XYZ file of C-alpha atoms in Angstrom:
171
model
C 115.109 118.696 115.506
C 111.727 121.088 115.606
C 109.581 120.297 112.727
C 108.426 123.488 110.637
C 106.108 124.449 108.435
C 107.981 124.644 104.969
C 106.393 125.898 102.052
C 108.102 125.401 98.268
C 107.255 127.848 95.617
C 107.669 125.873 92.558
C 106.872 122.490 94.588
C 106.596 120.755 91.297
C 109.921 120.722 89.770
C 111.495 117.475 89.809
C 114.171 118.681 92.221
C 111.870 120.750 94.391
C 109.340 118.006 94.785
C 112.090 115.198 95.632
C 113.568 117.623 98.396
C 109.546 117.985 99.654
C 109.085 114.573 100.193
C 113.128 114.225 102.139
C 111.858 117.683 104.320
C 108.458 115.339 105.062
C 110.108 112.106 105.532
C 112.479 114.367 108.388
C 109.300 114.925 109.947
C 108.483 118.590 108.771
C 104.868 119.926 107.708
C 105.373 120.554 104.158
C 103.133 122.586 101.264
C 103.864 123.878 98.467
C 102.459 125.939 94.850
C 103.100 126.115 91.345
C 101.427 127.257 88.091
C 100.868 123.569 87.096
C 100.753 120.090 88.561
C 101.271 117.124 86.406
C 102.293 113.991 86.606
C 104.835 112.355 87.236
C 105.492 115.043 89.821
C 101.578 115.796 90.611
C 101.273 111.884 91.723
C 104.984 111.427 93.560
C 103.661 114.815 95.711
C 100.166 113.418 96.092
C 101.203 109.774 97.240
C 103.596 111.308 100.292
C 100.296 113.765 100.763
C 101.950 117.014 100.081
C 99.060 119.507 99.335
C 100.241 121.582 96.022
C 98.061 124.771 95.574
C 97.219 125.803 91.819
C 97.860 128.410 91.045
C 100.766 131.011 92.617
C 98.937 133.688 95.350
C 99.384 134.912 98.864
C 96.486 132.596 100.002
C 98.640 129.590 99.368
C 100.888 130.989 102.233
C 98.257 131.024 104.964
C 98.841 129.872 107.758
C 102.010 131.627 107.231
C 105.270 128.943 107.258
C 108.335 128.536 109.178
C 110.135 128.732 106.377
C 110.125 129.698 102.817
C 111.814 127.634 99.787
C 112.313 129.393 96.609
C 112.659 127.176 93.070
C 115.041 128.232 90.125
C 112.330 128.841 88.170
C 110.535 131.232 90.282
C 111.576 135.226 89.412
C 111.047 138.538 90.927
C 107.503 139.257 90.273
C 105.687 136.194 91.031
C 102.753 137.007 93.613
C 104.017 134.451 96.416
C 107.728 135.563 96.285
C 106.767 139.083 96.425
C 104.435 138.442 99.525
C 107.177 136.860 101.350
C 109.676 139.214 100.708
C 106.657 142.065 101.761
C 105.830 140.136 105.078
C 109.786 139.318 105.312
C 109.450 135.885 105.893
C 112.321 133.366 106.560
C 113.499 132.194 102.787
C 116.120 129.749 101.645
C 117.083 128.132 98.233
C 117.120 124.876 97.390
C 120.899 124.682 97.979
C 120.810 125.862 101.079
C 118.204 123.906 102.618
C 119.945 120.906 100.903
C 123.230 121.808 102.767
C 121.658 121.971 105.769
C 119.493 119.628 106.108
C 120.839 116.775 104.552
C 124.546 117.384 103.605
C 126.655 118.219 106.473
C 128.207 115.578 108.335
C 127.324 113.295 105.577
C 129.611 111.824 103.240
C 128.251 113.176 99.144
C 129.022 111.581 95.997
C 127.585 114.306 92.997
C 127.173 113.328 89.462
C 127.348 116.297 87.308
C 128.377 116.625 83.441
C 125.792 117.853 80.393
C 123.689 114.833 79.271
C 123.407 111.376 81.177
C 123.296 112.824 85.199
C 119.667 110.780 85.985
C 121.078 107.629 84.513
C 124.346 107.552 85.958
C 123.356 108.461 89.495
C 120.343 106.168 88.948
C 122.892 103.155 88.010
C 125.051 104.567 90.857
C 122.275 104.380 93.612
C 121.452 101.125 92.674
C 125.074 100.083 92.792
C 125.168 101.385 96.049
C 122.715 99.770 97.263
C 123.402 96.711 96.806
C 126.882 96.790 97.886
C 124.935 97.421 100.907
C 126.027 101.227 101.167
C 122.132 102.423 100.984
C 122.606 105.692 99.709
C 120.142 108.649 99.914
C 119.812 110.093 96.802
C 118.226 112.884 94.818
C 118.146 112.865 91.679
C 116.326 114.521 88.385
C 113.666 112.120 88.076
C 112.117 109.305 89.820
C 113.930 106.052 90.081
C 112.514 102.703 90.749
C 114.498 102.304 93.942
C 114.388 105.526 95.728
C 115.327 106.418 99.016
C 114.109 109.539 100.779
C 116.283 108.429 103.840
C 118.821 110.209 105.681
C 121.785 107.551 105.606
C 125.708 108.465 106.142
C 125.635 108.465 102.115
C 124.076 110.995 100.091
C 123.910 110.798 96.512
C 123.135 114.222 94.474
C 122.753 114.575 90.488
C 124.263 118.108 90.255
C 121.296 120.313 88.898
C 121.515 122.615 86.368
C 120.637 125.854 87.776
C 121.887 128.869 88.754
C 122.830 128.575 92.540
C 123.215 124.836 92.487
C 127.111 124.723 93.066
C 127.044 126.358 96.470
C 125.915 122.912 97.842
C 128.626 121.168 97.625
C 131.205 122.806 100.064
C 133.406 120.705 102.279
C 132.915 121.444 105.760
């Protein structure tokens, strides 16, 4: 696998910046931006030493990355989307990269619904885990026993968003 240079517009959603640190831990160069950085997020990001730029611009995107990932919450209009789209840079969503770095080939257990997804795929992990399945997992929020690693399991909280159903296909 080559390692890029992946940069996240909206690095600091819980789902964005738990997909940062599983694109670093595959071995990737990985940045990101948002408006704000707080914790929890701010501290998960700056413990696997992503750098998060404050706030949105084109600056944030020099030197210019392999790849570009674009967050739910980011709209037409914001200065960094509007630069990549300009310069016509590689871009992906969240679901996408998902699929294709982590999901095919892999065996997915998703835990969708209204309320209770972070608990139930945090009990679920931890299950997992200790019927010795070690599960990767992301999921809206930080658990206790994470695992950013790329097992034959991968465990996904469904998020709620607008393009998160396309990445769960069945190839």
């Amino acid at each position: 696998m080559k390692q890029k240079h992946i940069h996240l517009i909206g690095i600091c959603g819980t789902a964005m910046a738990s997909l940062a640190g599983m694109l670093k831990q595959r071995g990737h160069r990985v940045t990101g931006s948002d408006a704000a950085a707080y914790p929890p997020m701010s501290d998960f990001l700056a413990s696997l030493a992503i750098p998060v730029a404050q706030p949105f611009g084109e600056r944030n995107l020099q030197p210019l990355p392999d790849l570009v990932i674009v967050g739910n919450a980011i709209s037409r209009g914001n200065v960094e989307l509007e630069y990549v789209l300009d310069q016509r840079l590689p871009i992906q969503s969240m679901a996408q990269i998902l699929h294709d770095e982590f999901l095919a080939g892999r065996e997915r257990l998703v835990v969708a619904g209204t309320h209770g997804k972070t608990t139930t795929s945090s009990l679920l992990a931890w299950l997992l885990a200790e019927g010795q399945r070690a599960p990767s997992f992301l999921i809206g929020g930080i658990a206790e026993n994470s695992s950013l690693k790329a097992t034959s399991t991968i465990l996904l909280s469904s998020i709620k968003a607008r393009s998160s159903c396309i990445i769960f296909p069945t190839d």
